[in-house]
Short mmCIF file of C-alpha atoms in Angstrom, two decimals:
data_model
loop_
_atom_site.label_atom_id
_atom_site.label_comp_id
_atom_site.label_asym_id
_atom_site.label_seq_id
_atom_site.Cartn_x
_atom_site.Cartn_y
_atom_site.Cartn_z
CA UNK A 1 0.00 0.00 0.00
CA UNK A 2 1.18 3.32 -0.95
CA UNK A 3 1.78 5.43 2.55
CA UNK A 4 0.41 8.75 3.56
CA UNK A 5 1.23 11.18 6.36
CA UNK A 6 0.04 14.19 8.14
CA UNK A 7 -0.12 16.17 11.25
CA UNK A 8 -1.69 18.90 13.73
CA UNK A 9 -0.10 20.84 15.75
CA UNK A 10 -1.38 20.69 19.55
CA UNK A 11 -1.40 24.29 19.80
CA UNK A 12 -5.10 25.65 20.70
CA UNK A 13 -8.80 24.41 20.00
CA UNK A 14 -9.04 22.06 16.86
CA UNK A 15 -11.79 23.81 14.95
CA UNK A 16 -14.49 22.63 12.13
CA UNK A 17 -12.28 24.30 9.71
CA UNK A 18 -9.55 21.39 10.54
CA UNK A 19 -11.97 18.95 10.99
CA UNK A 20 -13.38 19.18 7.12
CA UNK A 21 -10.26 20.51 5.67
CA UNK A 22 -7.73 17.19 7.14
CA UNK A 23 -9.08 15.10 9.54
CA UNK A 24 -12.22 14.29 7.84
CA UNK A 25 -9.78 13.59 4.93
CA UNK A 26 -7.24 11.62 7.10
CA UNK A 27 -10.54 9.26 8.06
CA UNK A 28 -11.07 8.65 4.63
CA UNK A 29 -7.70 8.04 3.33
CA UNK A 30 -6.65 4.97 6.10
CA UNK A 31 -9.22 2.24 4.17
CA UNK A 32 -6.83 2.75 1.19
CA UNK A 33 -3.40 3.62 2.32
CA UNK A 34 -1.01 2.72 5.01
CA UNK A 35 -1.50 6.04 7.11
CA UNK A 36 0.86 8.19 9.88
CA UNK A 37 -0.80 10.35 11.48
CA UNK A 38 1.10 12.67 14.30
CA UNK A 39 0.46 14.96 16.74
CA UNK A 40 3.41 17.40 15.48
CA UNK A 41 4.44 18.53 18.87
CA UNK A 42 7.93 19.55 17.83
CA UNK A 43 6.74 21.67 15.95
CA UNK A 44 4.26 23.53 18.43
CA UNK A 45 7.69 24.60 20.51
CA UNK A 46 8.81 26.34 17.49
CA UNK A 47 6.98 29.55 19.99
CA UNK A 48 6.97 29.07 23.72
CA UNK A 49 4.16 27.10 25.00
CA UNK A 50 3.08 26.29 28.51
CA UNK A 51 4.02 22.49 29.67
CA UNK A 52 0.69 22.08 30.95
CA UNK A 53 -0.72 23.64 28.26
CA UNK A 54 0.91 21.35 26.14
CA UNK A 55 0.81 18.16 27.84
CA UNK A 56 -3.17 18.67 27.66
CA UNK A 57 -3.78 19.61 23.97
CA UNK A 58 -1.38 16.90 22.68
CA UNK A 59 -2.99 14.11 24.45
CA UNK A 60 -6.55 16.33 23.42
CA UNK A 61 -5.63 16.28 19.17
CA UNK A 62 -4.24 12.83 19.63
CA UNK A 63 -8.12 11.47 21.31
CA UNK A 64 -9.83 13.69 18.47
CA UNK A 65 -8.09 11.95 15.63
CA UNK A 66 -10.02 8.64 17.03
CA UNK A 67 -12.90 10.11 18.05
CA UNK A 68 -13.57 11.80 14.80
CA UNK A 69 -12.81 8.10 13.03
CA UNK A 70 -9.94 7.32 12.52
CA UNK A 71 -9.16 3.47 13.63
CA UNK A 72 -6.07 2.90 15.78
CA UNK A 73 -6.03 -0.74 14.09
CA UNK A 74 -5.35 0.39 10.61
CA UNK A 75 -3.90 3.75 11.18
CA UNK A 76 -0.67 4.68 13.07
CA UNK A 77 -1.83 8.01 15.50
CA UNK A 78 1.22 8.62 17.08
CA UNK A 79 2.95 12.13 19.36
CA UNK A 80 5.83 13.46 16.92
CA UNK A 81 8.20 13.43 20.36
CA UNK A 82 7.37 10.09 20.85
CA UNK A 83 9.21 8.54 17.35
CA UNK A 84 13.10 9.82 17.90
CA UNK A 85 13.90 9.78 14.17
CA UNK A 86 12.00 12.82 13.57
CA UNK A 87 14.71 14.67 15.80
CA UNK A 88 17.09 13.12 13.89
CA UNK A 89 16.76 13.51 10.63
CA UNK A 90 15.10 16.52 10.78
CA UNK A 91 18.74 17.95 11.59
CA UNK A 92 20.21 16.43 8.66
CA UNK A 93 17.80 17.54 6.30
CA UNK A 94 19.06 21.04 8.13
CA UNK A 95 22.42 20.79 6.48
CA UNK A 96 20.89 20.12 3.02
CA UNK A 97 18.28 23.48 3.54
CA UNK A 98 19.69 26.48 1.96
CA UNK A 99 19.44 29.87 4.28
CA UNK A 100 17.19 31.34 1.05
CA UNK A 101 15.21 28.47 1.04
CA UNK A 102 13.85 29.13 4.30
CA UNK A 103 13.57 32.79 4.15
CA UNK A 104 11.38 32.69 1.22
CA UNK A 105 9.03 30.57 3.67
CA UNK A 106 5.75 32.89 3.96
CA UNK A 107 4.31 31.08 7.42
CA UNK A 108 8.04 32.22 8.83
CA UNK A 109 7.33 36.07 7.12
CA UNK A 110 4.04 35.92 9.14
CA UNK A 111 4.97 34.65 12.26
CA UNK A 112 7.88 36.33 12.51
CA UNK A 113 6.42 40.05 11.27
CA UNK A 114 6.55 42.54 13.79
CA UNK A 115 8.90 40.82 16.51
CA UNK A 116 12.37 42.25 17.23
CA UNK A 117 13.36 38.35 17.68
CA UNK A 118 12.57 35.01 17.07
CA UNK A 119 14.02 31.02 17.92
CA UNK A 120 15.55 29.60 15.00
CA UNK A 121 13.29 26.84 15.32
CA UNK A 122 10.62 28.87 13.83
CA UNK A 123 13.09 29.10 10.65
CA UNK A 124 14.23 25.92 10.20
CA UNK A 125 11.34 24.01 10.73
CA UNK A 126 10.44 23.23 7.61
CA UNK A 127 13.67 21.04 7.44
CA UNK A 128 11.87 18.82 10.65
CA UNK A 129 8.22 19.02 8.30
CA UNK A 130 10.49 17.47 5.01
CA UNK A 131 11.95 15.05 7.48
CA UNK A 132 8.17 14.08 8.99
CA UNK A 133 7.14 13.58 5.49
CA UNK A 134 10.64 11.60 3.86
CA UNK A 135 10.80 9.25 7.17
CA UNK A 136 8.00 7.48 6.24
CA UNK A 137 8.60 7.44 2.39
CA UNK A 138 5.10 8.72 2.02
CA UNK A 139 3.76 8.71 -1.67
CA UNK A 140 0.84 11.21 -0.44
CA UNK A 141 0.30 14.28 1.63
CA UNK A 142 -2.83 15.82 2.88
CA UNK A 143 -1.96 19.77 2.83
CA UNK A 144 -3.94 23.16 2.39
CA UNK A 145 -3.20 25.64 0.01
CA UNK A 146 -1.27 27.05 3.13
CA UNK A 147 1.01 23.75 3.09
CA UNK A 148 2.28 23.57 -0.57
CA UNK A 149 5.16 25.81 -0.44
CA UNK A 150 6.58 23.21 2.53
CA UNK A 151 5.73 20.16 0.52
CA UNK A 152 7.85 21.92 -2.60
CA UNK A 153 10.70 22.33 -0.42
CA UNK A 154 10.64 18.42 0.74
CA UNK A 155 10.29 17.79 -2.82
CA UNK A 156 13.15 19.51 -2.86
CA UNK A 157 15.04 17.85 -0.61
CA UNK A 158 14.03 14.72 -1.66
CA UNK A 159 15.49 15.13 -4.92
CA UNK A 160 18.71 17.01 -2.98
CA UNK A 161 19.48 13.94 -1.30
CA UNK A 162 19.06 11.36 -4.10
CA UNK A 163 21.27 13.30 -6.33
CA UNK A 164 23.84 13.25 -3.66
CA UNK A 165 23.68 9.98 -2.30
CA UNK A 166 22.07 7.74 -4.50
CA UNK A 167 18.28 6.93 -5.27
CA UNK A 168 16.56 6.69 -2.02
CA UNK A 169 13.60 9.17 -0.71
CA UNK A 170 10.20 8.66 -2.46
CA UNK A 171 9.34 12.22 -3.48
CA UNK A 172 5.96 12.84 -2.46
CA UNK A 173 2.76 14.09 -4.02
CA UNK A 174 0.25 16.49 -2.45
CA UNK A 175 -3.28 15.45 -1.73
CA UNK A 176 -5.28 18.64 -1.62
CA UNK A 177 -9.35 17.87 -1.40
CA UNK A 178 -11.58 20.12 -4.32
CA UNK A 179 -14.23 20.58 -1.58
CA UNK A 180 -14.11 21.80 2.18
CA UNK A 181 -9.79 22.09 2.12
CA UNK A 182 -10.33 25.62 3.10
CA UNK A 183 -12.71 26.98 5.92
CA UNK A 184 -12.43 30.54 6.41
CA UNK A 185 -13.53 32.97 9.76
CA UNK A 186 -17.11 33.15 10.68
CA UNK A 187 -16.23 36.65 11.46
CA UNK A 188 -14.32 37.34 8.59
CA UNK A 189 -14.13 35.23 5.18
CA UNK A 190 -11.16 36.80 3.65
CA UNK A 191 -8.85 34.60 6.46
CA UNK A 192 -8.64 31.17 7.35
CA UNK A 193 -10.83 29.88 10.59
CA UNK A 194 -7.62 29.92 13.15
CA UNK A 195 -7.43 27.87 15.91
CA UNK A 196 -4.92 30.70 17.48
CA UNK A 197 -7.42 33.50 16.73
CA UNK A 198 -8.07 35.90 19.88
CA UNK A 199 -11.65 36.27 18.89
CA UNK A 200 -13.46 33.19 19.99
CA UNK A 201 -16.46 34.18 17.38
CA UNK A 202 -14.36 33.65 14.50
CA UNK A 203 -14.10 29.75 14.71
CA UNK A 204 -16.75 26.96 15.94
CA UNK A 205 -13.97 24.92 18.13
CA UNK A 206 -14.87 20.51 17.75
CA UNK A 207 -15.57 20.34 21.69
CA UNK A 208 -17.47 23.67 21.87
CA UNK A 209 -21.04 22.73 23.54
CA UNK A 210 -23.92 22.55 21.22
CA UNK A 211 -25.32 25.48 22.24
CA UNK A 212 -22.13 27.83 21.87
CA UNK A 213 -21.89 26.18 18.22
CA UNK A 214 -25.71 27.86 17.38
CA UNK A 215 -24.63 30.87 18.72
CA UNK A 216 -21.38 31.53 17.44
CA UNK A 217 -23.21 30.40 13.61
CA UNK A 218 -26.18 32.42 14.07
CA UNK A 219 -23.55 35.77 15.04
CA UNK A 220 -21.35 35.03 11.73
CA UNK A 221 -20.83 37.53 9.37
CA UNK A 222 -23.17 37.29 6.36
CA UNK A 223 -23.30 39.69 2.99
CA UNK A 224 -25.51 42.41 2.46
CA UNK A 225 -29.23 40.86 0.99
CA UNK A 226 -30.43 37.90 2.24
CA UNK A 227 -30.35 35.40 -0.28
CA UNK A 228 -28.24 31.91 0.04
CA UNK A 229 -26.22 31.77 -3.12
CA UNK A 230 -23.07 30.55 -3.78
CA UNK A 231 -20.79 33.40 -5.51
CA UNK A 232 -17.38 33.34 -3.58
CA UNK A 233 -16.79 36.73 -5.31
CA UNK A 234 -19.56 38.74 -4.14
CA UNK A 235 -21.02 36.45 -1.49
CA UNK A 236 -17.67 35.09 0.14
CA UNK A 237 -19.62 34.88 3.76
CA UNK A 238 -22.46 33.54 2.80
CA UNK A 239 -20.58 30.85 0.60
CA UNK A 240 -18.15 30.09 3.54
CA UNK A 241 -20.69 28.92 5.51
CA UNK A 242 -22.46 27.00 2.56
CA UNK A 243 -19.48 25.25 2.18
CA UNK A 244 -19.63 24.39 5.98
CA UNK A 245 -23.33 23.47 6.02
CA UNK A 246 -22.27 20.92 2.56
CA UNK A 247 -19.43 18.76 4.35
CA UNK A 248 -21.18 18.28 7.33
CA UNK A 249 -24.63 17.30 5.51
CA UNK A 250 -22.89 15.12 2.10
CA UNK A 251 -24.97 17.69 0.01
CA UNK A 252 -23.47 19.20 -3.14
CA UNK A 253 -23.26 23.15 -2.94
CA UNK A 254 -25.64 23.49 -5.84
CA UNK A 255 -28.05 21.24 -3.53
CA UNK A 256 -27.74 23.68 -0.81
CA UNK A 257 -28.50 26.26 -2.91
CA UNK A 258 -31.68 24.61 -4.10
CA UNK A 259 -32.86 24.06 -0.60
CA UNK A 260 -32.48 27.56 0.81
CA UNK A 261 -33.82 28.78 -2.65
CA UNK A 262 -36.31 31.66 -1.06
CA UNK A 263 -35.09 31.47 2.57
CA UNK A 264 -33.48 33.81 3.96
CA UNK A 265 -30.08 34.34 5.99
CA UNK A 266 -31.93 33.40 9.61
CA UNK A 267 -33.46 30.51 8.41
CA UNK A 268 -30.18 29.18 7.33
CA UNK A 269 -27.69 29.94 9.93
CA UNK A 270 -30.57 27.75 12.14
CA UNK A 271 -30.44 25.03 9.96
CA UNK A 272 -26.75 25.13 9.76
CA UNK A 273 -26.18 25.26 13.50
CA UNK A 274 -28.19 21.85 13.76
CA UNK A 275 -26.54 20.16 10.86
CA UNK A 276 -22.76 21.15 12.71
CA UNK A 277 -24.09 20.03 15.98
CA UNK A 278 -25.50 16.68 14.21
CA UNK A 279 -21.96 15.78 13.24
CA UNK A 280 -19.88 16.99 16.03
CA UNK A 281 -22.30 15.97 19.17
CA UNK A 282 -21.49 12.35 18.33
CA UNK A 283 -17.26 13.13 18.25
CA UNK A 284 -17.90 14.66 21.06
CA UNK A 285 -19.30 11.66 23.63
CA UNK A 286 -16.70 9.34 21.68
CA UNK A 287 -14.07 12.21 22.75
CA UNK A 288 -15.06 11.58 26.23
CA UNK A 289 -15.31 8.31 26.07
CA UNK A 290 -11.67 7.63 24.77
CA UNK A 291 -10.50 10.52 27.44
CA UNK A 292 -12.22 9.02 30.76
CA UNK A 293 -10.85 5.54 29.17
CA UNK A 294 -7.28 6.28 29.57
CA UNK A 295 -7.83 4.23 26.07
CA UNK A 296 -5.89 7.08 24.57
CA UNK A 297 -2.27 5.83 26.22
CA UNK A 298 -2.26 2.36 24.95
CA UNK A 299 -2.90 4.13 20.98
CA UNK A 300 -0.10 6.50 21.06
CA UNK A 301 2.38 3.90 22.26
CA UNK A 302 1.20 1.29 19.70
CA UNK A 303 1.25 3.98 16.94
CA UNK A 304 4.96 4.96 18.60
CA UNK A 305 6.34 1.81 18.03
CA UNK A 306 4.80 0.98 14.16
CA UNK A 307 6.08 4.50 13.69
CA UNK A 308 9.48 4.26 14.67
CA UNK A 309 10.24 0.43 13.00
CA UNK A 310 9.14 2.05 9.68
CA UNK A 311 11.08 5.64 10.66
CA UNK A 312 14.12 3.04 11.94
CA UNK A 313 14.33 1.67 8.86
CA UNK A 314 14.76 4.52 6.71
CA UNK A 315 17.58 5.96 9.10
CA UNK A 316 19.36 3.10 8.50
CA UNK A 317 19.47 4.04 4.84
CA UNK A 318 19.96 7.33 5.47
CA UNK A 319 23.15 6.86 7.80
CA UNK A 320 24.84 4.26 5.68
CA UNK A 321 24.39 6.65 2.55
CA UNK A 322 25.63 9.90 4.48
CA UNK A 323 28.32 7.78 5.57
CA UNK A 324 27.92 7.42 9.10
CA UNK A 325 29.62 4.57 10.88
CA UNK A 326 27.28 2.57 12.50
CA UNK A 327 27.02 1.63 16.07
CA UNK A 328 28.40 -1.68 17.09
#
């Protein structure tokens, strides 16, 4: 089976938007690929986090990978920290990361904008995201449109390495869903629902209560006029939440257009709150579930150790062709 692999970063609420835009993907993907899916918590230190903080919202992304679907049995859900390798050859692929390469980087331009100084984790951590994705030789890789410019640059490297040391690293292909891949603000639909936003409004979080969920939908932003039409251009509220109201009911956009054909905004944003709650009440109780279980510690270890006999094997390769001498 070909392999796939993606992560999450346990930094703040998971929201809808990552919900329909990877993790309903990820569920998907496992019944026809050998899948690694990580709680990238390497990465989250990139910007000071609090231990606690962090402790909590690993183990939290981790439990809403399964809860949402995704089956321990065929899928490896595994903490970043907890496979060594990633460490590892994320510092290698370092040394074959030119200094342009990363400063062209436009997440690094943003999250670095504005601050007299930041940890040079935050710029070379796209070397640690190419070594995530090479590890595990995937073939495919869920990303947004936010994500290609870091797949390029493991394509990159990929390509880097094999010229250098010989055929080795599968270079990998993006998998970026027509439908749902982006979800945008419910305050504002010009930028991406955030997980780190400071306005609580702007994002429906996966464990917010029903209730908060109705009333954070029924206070988005809509366009001026009340009809539901789908016209990104002049309608791009509106249409955001169309597209939410589609993934969580199956229906085709067009078919949500048909059905709120002479309804108006309020009518809408009430149906739409139900259909949200409909799929995110049941994640939810198997959330808790899986939490009060203390099911949650015997997945991430299994996943650990399928993860690192795969991500052992390709350090192997990687050692003996970088010339390494290997440990008696």
């Amino acid at each position: 089976m070909k392999k796939v692999l993606s992560g999450i970063q346990p930094s703040g609420q998971l929201t809808i938007g990552n919900y329909i835009g990877a993790i309903k993907n990820f569920v998907a993907l496992q019944h026809d690929y050998e899948c690694f899916f990580s709680v990238v918590d390497l990465h989250a230190v990139t910007v000071p986090q609090d231990p606690a903080a962090l402790r909590e919202q690993s183990e939290s992304v981790a439990t809403l990978y399964a809860a949402a679907g995704i089956d321990p049995e065929k899928s490896n859900i595994f903490m970043q920290s907890h496979v060594r390798q990633h460490a590892e050859l994320g510092w290698l692929m370092t040394t074959l990361t030119g200094m342009g390469e990363l400063e062209r980087m436009t997440q690094f331009k943003d999250k670095s904008d504005g601050k007299s100084s930041v940890g040079a984790g935050l710029f070379v951590y796209p070397s640690l995201m190419a070594a995530d994705i090479l590890l595990y030789q995937a073939d495919l890789v869920p990303v947004g449109e936010d994500q290609k410019q870091h797949l390029e640059l493991t394509r990159d490297l990929a390509g880097r390495f094999n010229a250098r040391y010989g055929d080795f690293f599968t270079v990998p292909e993006p998998y970026i869903p027509k439908v749902g891949a982006r979800v945008m603000g419910l305050d504002d639909a010009s930028k991406k629902m955030s997980k780190s936003n400071a306005n609580a409004g702007s994002y429906i979080a996966l464990l917010d209560p029903p209730d908060v969920i109705r009333k954070k939908l029924n206070r988005a932003t809509t366009d001026s006029g009340g009809e539901v039409r789908y016209d990104p251009a002049e309608k791009p509220e509106v249409s955001n939440l169309m597209g939410i109201y589609a993934e969580c009911t199956g229906m085709t956009l067009d078919q949500v257009q048909a059905h709120f054909e002479g309804k108006m905004y309020g009518a809408f944003k009430k149906e739409l709150g139900e259909a949200v709650v409909s799929v995110l009440e049941p994640l939810q109780q198997r959330y808790h579930q899986i939490r009060e279980s203390g099911e949650i510690t015997r997945i991430l270890a299994k996943g650990a150790e399928r993860a690192e006999a795969v991500a052992e094997e390709t350090m192997k390769g990687v050692r003996d062709r970088m010339g390494f001498l290997p440990k008696s």
